Amino acid sequence: MSSNRSLEPSSLSLNDLPWQIRYSNDRCTLCGQCTAVCPVKAIELDVFQKRIIKTSIQKDKDHSNQYDTFYGIRQTTRVENACIGCAMCTMACPNDAIAPVKNPGLDRLKFHVNQQGVPRRRGGRRNSSQSVLDRIKFTRISMLTDPALDAGRHEFEMRTLLGRVLSPRENMKRLREKGWIPPVREIYPLIIGGMSFGALSPTMWEGLQMGVAYLNEELGMPVRICTGEGGCPPRLLRSRFLKYVILQIASGYFGWDEIIHAIPHMKEDPCAIEIKYGQGAKPGDGGLLMWHKVNKLIAAIRGVPQGVSLPSPPTHQTQYSIEESVAKMILSMSMAWGFRVPVYPKISASSTSLAVLNNLTRNDYASGLAIDGEDGGTGAAYTVSMDHMGHPIASCIRDNYLNLTKIGKQNEIPIFAGGGIGKNGNLAANAAALIMLGASGVQIGKYVMQAAAGCVGTEEDRCNVCNVGICPKGITSQDPRLYRRLDPEDVAERIVDLFVCFDTELKKIVAPLGRSTSLPIGMSDALGIDDHAAAQRLNIKYVV
C-alpha cells in the first residue's frame, strides 16, 4: 500500500508507525464502514494511480505511460492520526479487506508524539505483559496427609470481611466504654474497583450496576462495586441497591455535594467509604477526567462547568500528614453515617505503605487498607508515570501482611490488593496468590472492561485511548454515537458470567488445600515460585 506521505513535520513514514494497515483493494467494495468507524481517522478514501506495464511491442508503438485509476483506502501518516490497532475497521468490514498489523520493526512514533511540548497521555496499563503473579504456583496439595475436598461436591464459603474485625471480648469492651463497635461487612473477595461515572460511559456503568444487583439478589453472591471518584446518579443514592456500592471520595471531592445532600434520603447505607489517596497507574499523581468526557450530565453530578478538564490534586489539600489524614478524613466520614459504615483509605503501592498501615492500626475508626500496584489501569495518565513509576503489588502486600503478623493484628485489619490482577487472563490464580500472600480480597478494573465489554486495549500499546473519550467499543466514551454500541444488558450478563466462572476456579484452587469455610488468607506455605530471588523476597518456597 502506497504511503504518499506529505513533507509536513507532523507526518512520518508508514514504516515508522507502530501499526500498519493491510488493505486488499480486490476485496474492498468501498462501503465506507471502515473509515466511518475508525476512532482516530487513521484511514481515508483516496484515489490511486497504477502504471500499466506494456509489452515490448506496445512500447515501440507508444512511448507514453498509461495509468489505471481506482479508488481505495489509504492509511494516513500524520502523527495525531496514527493507527492505534483497535481493529474496529476489521470488525466493520463485510469482506475481510482490511486489518491492522503490528509493525515488527522499530516504533519511531514514540519520538514524535510529544507535540507542542505536551507529553503523551494514554489510558490502559503499562506497556509490559510480565507479571510475577503468573509465575506463582500452588504447591501444597492435600491427598493422603490431609483430607482433600471435592470442588464440585463440597459447599464452600468464599467470603471475606471488610471492616475492623475484633474479638467478642474487645467488641464488648468497646461497646461498654464508647457505645459503639466497628462496622463489618461480609463481602465477596473479588471487588469491582473504582471506575467513575464519567470515566466509564453511561451504558457501561449501568451494565455493571445491573450485573452486581443480579449477583446479589438472585445468586446470593455479596459482590461489591466501587464508584470511583465523581459521585454517582442521584437515583442510585436513593435506592436499595446502594448497599452493594462502595462510595469513593478523592482529593477533588467531585460529586460529594450530591452525596452529602442525599444522606438523609438514603434507604440503605453504602457498603463502605473508600478515601482515595493514590492509584497504582500514576502514583503520587492526582486523578484526571479530560474535558472530552465532561458533558452536561457529568458536569451536573460533579458540580462543575461543562467542557473543562477535571484534575484532582495529588493529595487532599486539608491534610499534610498521615496522622492528620486519619484523624480528619476517616473520622469525619464515619461520623457522616453515624459510625455504621466502614471507612478505609486507598493508596498506591510504595515503600511508604508500611507507615500508612502502622498509623491505621492505631486508629479505632480505620476499617482496612486498599493498595493499588504499579500495573493498575487508568483513564488518563502520562506515559512516563505509567511505565516507570510504582511498586509491584505482590511484594507490597507481603510486606504489609508480615508487618501485621509481627504486631498481632493480621486478623484485625484487612488489606485489599489491586493493580494488574488477571492482566494476562489468569484472574483466579492471581487473586488466590495475593490472598495467600496476605490480602483479604482483590480489586479489579481493567479486567472487567476486557471481559464484560470487549475492551481491545492491551499492554502492547494497542488502542488505549480511554482518556480522550473516543473508545471504539463505547466503554469509556460520553459520546452517544459511541456508547450506544454497548448494550448494558449484555454487560450485566457478562459480569455475572465472570463472577460465576471466577468462583468455580477459586474453589478449584482452595479445595486441594482442604479449605472450605474460610479463605486461605496468609497461607503462604501453599505457594512456590521458580525464581530464587523472588522466593526469598516473598518468603515463599523456591521450586524448580
Coordinates of C-alpha atoms in Angstrom, one line a residue:
M1 CA 0.0 0.0 0.0
S2 CA 1.5 3.3 -1.0
S3 CA 2.2 5.9 1.7
N4 CA 2.2 9.0 -0.4
R5 CA 3.2 10.9 2.8
S6 CA 3.5 14.6 2.9
L7 CA 6.5 16.6 4.0
E8 CA 4.8 18.1 6.9
P9 CA 6.7 17.9 10.3
S10 CA 3.8 16.0 11.8
S11 CA 4.0 13.2 9.2
L12 CA 6.0 10.0 9.3
S13 CA 6.7 7.1 7.0
L14 CA 4.5 4.1 7.3
N15 CA 7.5 2.1 8.4
D16 CA 7.8 4.4 11.5
L17 CA 4.2 3.8 12.7
P18 CA 3.5 1.1 15.4
W19 CA 0.5 -0.2 13.5
Q20 CA 0.2 -0.6 9.7
I21 CA -3.0 -1.1 7.7
R22 CA -3.1 -4.1 5.4
Y23 CA -5.6 -3.4 2.7
S24 CA -6.9 -5.5 -0.2
N25 CA -8.3 -3.4 -3.0
D26 CA -9.6 -6.5 -4.8
R27 CA -11.9 -7.4 -1.9
C28 CA -13.0 -3.9 -1.0
T29 CA -16.4 -2.8 -2.1
L30 CA -15.9 0.9 -1.0
C31 CA -18.8 0.7 1.5
G32 CA -17.0 3.2 3.8
Q33 CA -17.7 1.3 7.0
C34 CA -14.1 1.1 8.0
T35 CA -13.4 4.9 7.6
A36 CA -16.7 5.7 9.5
V37 CA -15.8 3.5 12.5
C38 CA -12.1 4.4 12.9
P39 CA -11.9 6.4 16.2
V40 CA -8.7 8.3 15.2
K41 CA -9.3 8.8 11.5
A42 CA -6.3 6.7 10.6
I43 CA -7.7 5.7 7.2
E44 CA -9.4 7.7 4.5
L45 CA -10.8 7.2 1.0
D46 CA -8.3 8.2 -1.7
V47 CA -7.6 8.0 -5.5
F48 CA -4.8 5.7 -6.6
Q49 CA -2.9 5.5 -9.9
K50 CA -1.2 2.4 -11.1
R51 CA 1.0 2.4 -14.1
I52 CA 0.1 -0.1 -16.8
I53 CA 3.1 -2.3 -17.7
K54 CA 3.4 -2.5 -21.5
T55 CA 4.8 -5.3 -23.7
S56 CA 7.8 -4.7 -25.9
I57 CA 5.5 -4.4 -29.0
Q58 CA 3.4 -1.8 -27.3
K59 CA 6.4 0.2 -26.3
D60 CA 7.6 0.5 -29.9
K61 CA 4.2 1.9 -30.9
D62 CA 3.6 4.3 -28.0
H63 CA 6.3 5.7 -25.7
S64 CA 3.9 7.4 -23.3
N65 CA 3.0 5.9 -19.9
Q66 CA -0.6 4.8 -19.2
Y67 CA -2.2 4.6 -15.8
D68 CA -5.1 2.7 -14.3
T69 CA -7.0 5.0 -11.8
F70 CA -9.1 3.4 -9.0
Y71 CA -10.5 4.3 -5.5
G72 CA -9.2 2.7 -2.3
I73 CA -8.3 3.1 1.3
R74 CA -5.1 4.9 2.4
Q75 CA -3.5 5.0 5.8
T76 CA -2.6 8.5 7.0
T77 CA 0.9 9.1 8.2
R78 CA 0.0 12.1 10.4
V79 CA 1.2 11.6 14.0
E80 CA -2.1 12.8 15.5
N81 CA -4.0 10.2 13.4
A82 CA -1.6 7.3 13.8
C83 CA -3.4 3.9 13.8
I84 CA -3.9 2.6 17.4
G85 CA -4.5 -1.1 16.3
C86 CA -8.0 -1.3 17.7
A87 CA -9.1 -3.4 14.7
M88 CA -12.6 -1.8 14.5
C89 CA -12.1 -1.5 10.8
T90 CA -11.7 -5.3 10.6
M91 CA -14.8 -5.8 12.7
A92 CA -16.9 -3.5 10.5
C93 CA -15.6 -4.7 7.1
P94 CA -18.0 -7.2 5.5
N95 CA -15.3 -8.5 3.1
D96 CA -12.2 -9.0 5.3
A97 CA -10.4 -6.5 3.2
I98 CA -8.6 -4.5 5.9
A99 CA -6.7 -5.2 9.1
P100 CA -4.1 -3.5 11.4
V101 CA -0.8 -5.3 11.7
K102 CA 1.8 -4.7 14.4
N103 CA 5.0 -3.2 13.0
P104 CA 7.8 -5.7 13.7
G105 CA 10.4 -3.0 13.3
L106 CA 11.3 -0.1 15.5
D107 CA 8.4 2.0 16.6
R108 CA 9.6 5.5 16.0
L109 CA 6.3 7.1 16.8
K110 CA 7.4 7.5 20.4
F111 CA 10.0 10.0 19.3
H112 CA 7.3 12.2 17.7
V113 CA 4.1 12.0 19.8
N114 CA 5.2 14.8 22.2
Q115 CA 3.9 17.6 20.0
Q116 CA 3.5 21.3 21.1
G117 CA 5.5 20.5 24.3
V118 CA 2.8 18.2 25.7
P119 CA 4.0 14.8 26.9
R120 CA 1.9 11.9 25.8
R121 CA -1.0 10.8 27.9
R122 CA -2.9 7.5 27.5
G123 CA -5.3 5.1 29.1
G124 CA -4.9 1.4 29.8
R125 CA -1.9 -0.1 31.7
R126 CA 1.8 -0.3 31.5
N127 CA 3.5 -1.5 28.3
S128 CA 4.5 -4.7 29.9
S129 CA 2.8 -8.1 29.9
Q130 CA 5.1 -9.6 32.6
S131 CA 3.7 -10.5 36.0
V132 CA 5.3 -12.2 38.9
L133 CA 1.8 -13.4 40.0
D134 CA 1.6 -15.6 36.9
R135 CA 4.8 -17.4 37.9
I136 CA 3.5 -18.4 41.4
K137 CA 2.4 -22.0 41.7
F138 CA 0.2 -23.6 44.3
T139 CA 2.3 -26.4 45.6
R140 CA 0.6 -27.6 48.8
I141 CA -1.8 -30.3 47.6
S142 CA -3.8 -32.4 50.2
M143 CA -4.1 -36.0 49.3
L144 CA -3.2 -38.7 51.9
T145 CA -1.8 -36.4 54.6
D146 CA -4.8 -34.1 54.8
P147 CA -8.3 -34.6 53.7
A148 CA -8.8 -33.0 50.2
L149 CA -12.1 -31.5 49.2
D150 CA -14.1 -32.0 46.0
A151 CA -14.6 -28.7 44.4
G152 CA -17.7 -30.0 42.6
R153 CA -19.5 -31.6 45.6
H154 CA -18.5 -29.7 48.7
E155 CA -20.0 -26.4 49.8
F156 CA -17.6 -23.5 50.1
E157 CA -17.9 -20.2 51.9
M158 CA -15.9 -17.9 49.7
R159 CA -16.4 -14.7 51.6
T160 CA -14.2 -12.1 53.3
L161 CA -14.7 -9.3 55.8
L162 CA -14.5 -5.6 55.1
G163 CA -14.1 -3.7 58.4
R164 CA -12.1 -3.8 61.6
V165 CA -12.5 -7.3 63.0
L166 CA -12.2 -7.5 66.8
S167 CA -12.7 -10.4 69.2
P168 CA -16.0 -10.6 71.1
R169 CA -14.3 -9.5 74.2
E170 CA -12.8 -6.4 72.5
N171 CA -16.2 -5.6 71.0
M172 CA -18.0 -5.8 74.3
K173 CA -15.3 -3.6 76.0
R174 CA -15.6 -1.0 73.2
L175 CA -19.4 -1.1 73.5
R176 CA -19.3 -0.5 77.2
E177 CA -16.8 2.3 77.0
K178 CA -17.8 4.0 73.8
G179 CA -21.2 2.7 73.0
W180 CA -20.0 1.7 69.5
I181 CA -18.4 -1.3 67.8
P182 CA -16.6 -1.2 64.4
P183 CA -18.9 -1.9 61.5
V184 CA -18.0 -5.0 59.5
R185 CA -19.4 -6.2 56.1
E186 CA -19.3 -9.7 54.7
I187 CA -18.5 -9.4 51.1
Y188 CA -17.1 -11.4 48.1
P189 CA -13.3 -11.3 47.9
L190 CA -13.4 -10.1 44.3
I191 CA -14.4 -6.4 44.2
I192 CA -15.0 -4.2 41.1
G193 CA -12.6 -1.4 41.7
G194 CA -13.1 2.3 41.3
M195 CA -14.1 3.4 37.8
S196 CA -16.1 6.6 37.9
F197 CA -19.4 7.6 36.3
G198 CA -17.6 9.9 33.8
A199 CA -14.6 7.7 33.1
L200 CA -17.0 5.0 32.0
S201 CA -19.9 5.5 29.6
P202 CA -23.5 5.5 31.0
T203 CA -24.2 2.2 29.3
M204 CA -21.1 0.5 30.8
W205 CA -21.8 1.9 34.3
E206 CA -25.5 0.9 34.1
G207 CA -24.5 -2.6 33.0
L208 CA -22.0 -3.0 35.9
Q209 CA -24.6 -2.0 38.4
M210 CA -27.2 -4.3 36.9
G211 CA -24.8 -7.2 37.0
V212 CA -23.9 -6.6 40.6
A213 CA -27.5 -6.3 41.6
Y214 CA -28.3 -9.7 39.9
L215 CA -25.4 -11.4 41.6
N216 CA -26.6 -10.3 45.0
E217 CA -30.3 -10.6 44.6
E218 CA -30.5 -13.8 42.5
L219 CA -27.3 -15.7 43.1
G220 CA -26.6 -14.7 46.7
M221 CA -23.0 -13.6 45.9
P222 CA -22.2 -10.5 48.0
V223 CA -20.3 -8.7 45.2
R224 CA -19.4 -5.0 45.7
I225 CA -18.6 -2.3 43.2
C226 CA -16.7 0.9 43.9
T227 CA -18.0 4.1 42.3
G228 CA -14.6 5.7 41.7
E229 CA -14.2 9.5 42.1
G230 CA -17.0 11.6 40.8
G231 CA -20.2 10.6 42.7
C232 CA -23.0 8.7 41.1
P233 CA -26.5 9.2 39.7
P234 CA -28.9 10.5 42.4
R235 CA -31.4 7.7 41.8
L236 CA -28.8 5.1 42.9
L237 CA -28.1 7.1 46.1
R238 CA -31.8 6.8 47.0
S239 CA -32.3 3.2 46.0
R240 CA -32.0 0.0 48.0
F241 CA -29.1 -1.1 45.7
L242 CA -26.8 1.4 47.4
K243 CA -25.8 -1.3 49.9
Y244 CA -23.9 -3.0 47.1
V245 CA -21.8 0.1 46.4
I246 CA -18.6 1.4 47.9
L247 CA -18.6 5.2 47.6
Q248 CA -15.2 6.7 46.9
I249 CA -14.1 10.2 47.8
A250 CA -10.9 11.6 46.3
S251 CA -9.0 14.8 46.6
G252 CA -11.1 16.6 44.0
Y253 CA -14.3 15.9 46.0
F254 CA -16.2 15.7 42.8
G255 CA -19.8 14.7 43.2
W256 CA -19.7 14.8 47.0
D257 CA -22.2 17.7 47.3
E258 CA -24.8 15.4 45.7
I259 CA -23.9 12.5 48.1
I260 CA -24.0 14.6 51.3
H261 CA -27.4 16.1 50.3
A262 CA -28.7 12.6 49.7
I263 CA -27.7 11.1 53.1
P264 CA -31.0 12.0 54.9
H265 CA -32.9 10.3 52.0
M266 CA -30.9 7.1 51.7
K267 CA -32.9 4.0 52.1
E268 CA -29.7 1.9 52.7
D269 CA -26.2 2.7 53.9
P270 CA -23.5 2.2 51.3
C271 CA -21.3 -0.9 51.8
A272 CA -18.2 1.3 52.7
I273 CA -16.5 4.6 52.1
E274 CA -13.1 4.5 50.2
I275 CA -10.9 7.5 50.6
K276 CA -8.6 7.6 47.5
Y277 CA -5.1 9.0 48.1
G278 CA -3.4 7.3 45.2
Q279 CA -3.6 4.9 42.3
G280 CA -1.1 2.4 41.1
A281 CA -1.0 3.5 37.4
K282 CA 0.2 7.0 38.4
P283 CA 1.4 7.0 42.0
G284 CA 1.9 10.4 43.6
D285 CA -0.3 12.0 41.0
G286 CA -4.0 13.1 41.1
G287 CA -6.9 11.9 39.1
L288 CA -7.9 13.5 35.8
L289 CA -11.1 13.4 33.7
M290 CA -10.3 15.2 30.5
W291 CA -12.7 17.8 29.1
H292 CA -13.6 15.5 26.2
K293 CA -15.7 13.5 28.6
V294 CA -17.3 16.2 30.8
N295 CA -20.7 16.5 29.2
K296 CA -23.8 18.2 30.7
L297 CA -24.8 15.2 32.8
I298 CA -21.3 14.6 34.2
A299 CA -20.9 18.3 34.9
A300 CA -24.2 18.4 36.8
I301 CA -23.4 15.4 39.0
R302 CA -19.9 16.7 39.8
G303 CA -21.0 20.3 40.3
V304 CA -18.5 21.8 37.8
P305 CA -18.8 23.7 34.5
Q306 CA -19.3 21.7 31.3
G307 CA -16.4 21.0 28.9
V308 CA -13.5 21.6 31.3
S309 CA -10.8 19.2 32.4
L310 CA -11.2 18.0 36.0
P311 CA -7.8 17.3 37.7
S312 CA -7.7 16.1 41.3
P313 CA -4.8 17.3 43.4
P314 CA -2.1 14.7 44.3
T315 CA -3.3 14.8 47.9
H316 CA -6.3 16.0 49.9
Q317 CA -5.4 19.7 50.4
T318 CA -6.5 19.8 54.0
Q319 CA -4.2 17.0 55.2
Y320 CA -0.4 17.3 55.5
S321 CA 0.4 14.1 57.4
I322 CA -0.7 10.5 57.9
E323 CA -2.0 11.2 61.4
E324 CA -3.9 14.3 60.2
S325 CA -5.5 12.4 57.4
V326 CA -6.6 9.5 59.6
A327 CA -7.9 11.9 62.2
K328 CA -9.8 14.1 59.8
M329 CA -11.0 12.1 56.8
I330 CA -11.7 8.7 58.4
L331 CA -13.4 10.2 61.4
S332 CA -15.5 12.7 59.5
M333 CA -16.7 10.1 57.1
S334 CA -17.5 7.8 59.9
M335 CA -19.5 10.5 61.7
A336 CA -21.4 11.3 58.5
W337 CA -23.0 7.9 58.5
G338 CA -23.4 7.6 62.3
F339 CA -20.4 5.2 62.6
R340 CA -22.4 2.5 60.8
V341 CA -20.3 2.3 57.6
P342 CA -16.7 1.0 57.3
V343 CA -14.2 3.7 56.1
Y344 CA -10.8 2.9 54.7
P345 CA -8.1 4.6 52.6
K346 CA -6.8 3.5 49.2
I347 CA -3.2 4.2 48.4
S348 CA -0.8 3.4 45.6
A349 CA 1.8 0.7 46.4
S350 CA 5.0 2.2 47.6
S351 CA 7.8 1.7 50.1
T352 CA 5.9 4.1 52.5
S353 CA 2.8 1.9 52.7
L354 CA 4.0 0.4 55.9
A355 CA 4.0 3.8 57.6
V356 CA 0.3 4.3 56.5
L357 CA -0.7 0.8 57.8
N358 CA 1.0 1.3 61.1
N359 CA -0.9 4.5 61.6
L360 CA -4.2 2.8 60.7
T361 CA -3.6 0.1 63.3
R362 CA -3.6 2.8 66.0
N363 CA -6.9 4.4 64.8
D364 CA -10.1 2.8 66.1
Y365 CA -12.1 4.1 63.1
A366 CA -9.9 2.7 60.3
S367 CA -11.6 -0.3 58.7
G368 CA -8.8 -1.5 56.4
L369 CA -6.4 -0.5 53.7
A370 CA -6.6 -0.9 49.9
I371 CA -3.3 -0.9 48.0
D372 CA -3.0 -0.4 44.2
G373 CA 0.1 -1.8 42.5
E374 CA 2.0 -0.5 39.5
D375 CA 0.1 -2.5 37.0
G376 CA -3.2 -0.7 37.7
G377 CA -5.1 0.7 34.9
T378 CA -6.1 4.3 34.4
G379 CA -8.3 6.6 32.3
A380 CA -5.7 9.3 31.8
A381 CA -2.0 9.2 32.8
Y382 CA 1.3 10.5 31.4
T383 CA 3.1 7.7 29.8
V384 CA 6.3 8.3 31.9
S385 CA 4.2 7.8 35.1
M386 CA 2.5 4.7 33.8
D387 CA 5.6 2.9 32.5
H388 CA 8.3 4.0 35.0
M389 CA 6.7 4.6 38.4
G390 CA 5.2 2.4 41.0
H391 CA 5.7 -0.6 43.2
P392 CA 4.8 -4.3 42.3
I393 CA 1.7 -5.4 44.3
A394 CA 2.9 -8.8 45.4
S395 CA 5.9 -7.7 47.5
C396 CA 4.0 -4.7 48.8
I397 CA 1.1 -6.8 50.1
R398 CA 3.5 -9.3 51.5
D399 CA 5.4 -6.7 53.4
N400 CA 2.3 -5.2 54.9
Y401 CA 0.8 -8.6 55.9
L402 CA 4.0 -9.7 57.6
N403 CA 4.1 -6.4 59.4
L404 CA 0.6 -7.0 60.7
T405 CA 1.6 -10.5 61.9
K406 CA 4.5 -9.0 63.9
I407 CA 2.2 -6.8 65.9
G408 CA -0.6 -9.4 66.1
K409 CA -3.2 -7.7 64.0
Q410 CA -3.2 -9.9 60.9
N411 CA -6.8 -10.9 61.6
E412 CA -7.9 -7.4 62.5
I413 CA -7.1 -5.0 59.7
P414 CA -8.0 -6.3 56.2
I415 CA -5.8 -5.5 53.2
F416 CA -7.2 -5.3 49.7
A417 CA -4.9 -5.7 46.7
G418 CA -5.3 -4.2 43.2
G419 CA -3.2 -3.5 40.1
G420 CA -2.7 -5.9 37.2
I421 CA -4.7 -8.8 38.6
G422 CA -5.6 -11.1 35.8
K423 CA -3.9 -8.9 33.2
N424 CA -2.9 -12.0 31.2
G425 CA -6.2 -13.7 31.8
N426 CA -5.3 -15.6 34.9
L427 CA -7.7 -13.9 37.2
A428 CA -8.5 -16.6 39.8
A429 CA -4.9 -17.8 40.0
N430 CA -3.6 -14.2 40.5
A431 CA -6.3 -13.4 43.1
A432 CA -5.6 -16.7 45.0
A433 CA -1.9 -16.0 45.1
L434 CA -2.4 -12.5 46.5
I435 CA -4.9 -13.8 49.1
M436 CA -2.3 -16.4 50.2
L437 CA 0.3 -13.7 50.4
G438 CA -1.9 -11.8 52.9
A439 CA -4.7 -9.9 51.0
S440 CA -8.2 -10.3 52.3
G441 CA -9.6 -9.6 48.8
V442 CA -8.7 -8.1 45.4
Q443 CA -10.0 -5.2 43.3
I444 CA -10.2 -5.4 39.5
G445 CA -11.0 -2.7 36.9
K446 CA -9.3 -3.2 33.5
Y447 CA -10.1 -6.9 33.6
V448 CA -13.8 -6.1 34.0
M449 CA -13.7 -3.8 30.9
Q450 CA -12.0 -6.5 28.9
A451 CA -14.1 -9.4 30.0
A452 CA -17.5 -7.8 30.2
A453 CA -17.4 -5.2 27.4
G454 CA -14.8 -6.4 25.0
C455 CA -12.2 -3.7 25.6
V456 CA -9.5 -4.1 22.9
G457 CA -6.7 -2.3 24.8
T458 CA -3.6 -4.3 25.6
E459 CA -0.3 -3.9 27.3
E460 CA 1.4 -3.7 23.9
D461 CA 0.0 -0.2 23.4
R462 CA -3.0 -1.2 21.4
C463 CA -5.9 1.2 21.5
N464 CA -5.5 2.8 25.0
V465 CA -7.4 5.9 24.1
C466 CA -9.6 5.7 27.2
N467 CA -8.6 9.2 28.2
V468 CA -9.9 11.2 25.2
G469 CA -13.4 9.7 25.0
I470 CA -13.2 8.1 21.6
C471 CA -13.3 4.5 22.8
P472 CA -14.3 2.4 19.8
K473 CA -16.3 0.0 21.9
G474 CA -18.2 2.7 23.7
I475 CA -16.8 1.7 27.1
T476 CA -15.1 4.9 28.2
S477 CA -16.9 7.4 26.0
Q478 CA -19.5 10.1 26.7
D479 CA -20.4 10.4 23.0
P480 CA -23.9 8.8 22.4
R481 CA -22.8 7.7 18.9
L482 CA -20.2 5.5 20.6
Y483 CA -21.7 4.3 23.8
R484 CA -24.8 3.2 22.1
R485 CA -22.7 0.4 20.6
L486 CA -22.7 -1.1 24.1
D487 CA -25.8 -2.9 25.4
P488 CA -26.0 -2.6 29.2
E489 CA -27.9 -5.9 29.5
D490 CA -25.1 -7.7 27.6
V491 CA -22.6 -6.1 30.0
A492 CA -24.6 -7.3 33.0
E493 CA -24.8 -10.8 31.6
R494 CA -21.1 -11.0 31.1
I495 CA -20.4 -9.6 34.6
V496 CA -22.5 -12.5 36.0
D497 CA -20.6 -15.0 33.9
L498 CA -17.3 -13.5 35.0
F499 CA -18.0 -13.9 38.7
V500 CA -19.6 -17.4 38.4
C501 CA -16.5 -18.6 36.5
F502 CA -14.1 -16.9 38.9
D503 CA -16.0 -18.6 41.8
T504 CA -15.6 -22.0 40.2
E505 CA -11.9 -21.5 39.5
L506 CA -11.2 -20.2 43.0
K507 CA -12.9 -23.3 44.5
K508 CA -10.7 -25.5 42.3
I509 CA -7.6 -23.8 43.9
V510 CA -8.7 -23.8 47.5
A511 CA -10.3 -27.3 47.5
P512 CA -6.9 -29.2 47.4
L513 CA -5.7 -27.0 50.3
G514 CA -8.5 -28.5 52.4
R515 CA -10.2 -25.1 52.9
S516 CA -13.9 -24.7 52.5
T517 CA -15.2 -22.5 55.3
S518 CA -12.7 -19.6 55.0
L519 CA -10.3 -18.0 52.6
P520 CA -6.7 -19.1 52.9
I521 CA -5.5 -15.6 53.8
G522 CA -1.8 -15.6 54.5
M523 CA -1.4 -19.3 53.8
S524 CA 2.0 -18.8 52.1
D525 CA 3.2 -22.4 52.7
A526 CA 1.0 -23.3 49.8
L527 CA 2.9 -21.2 47.3
G528 CA 6.1 -21.7 45.3
I529 CA 8.0 -19.9 42.5
D530 CA 10.8 -20.8 40.2
D531 CA 12.8 -17.7 40.9
H532 CA 15.1 -17.9 43.9
A533 CA 15.3 -14.1 44.5
A534 CA 11.5 -13.8 44.2
A535 CA 11.0 -16.7 46.6
Q536 CA 13.3 -15.0 49.2
R537 CA 11.6 -11.6 48.7
L538 CA 8.1 -13.0 49.2
N539 CA 9.1 -15.6 51.8
I540 CA 7.7 -18.5 49.9
K541 CA 9.1 -21.8 48.6
Y542 CA 11.6 -21.9 45.8
V543 CA 10.6 -24.6 43.4
V544 CA 12.1 -25.7 40.0

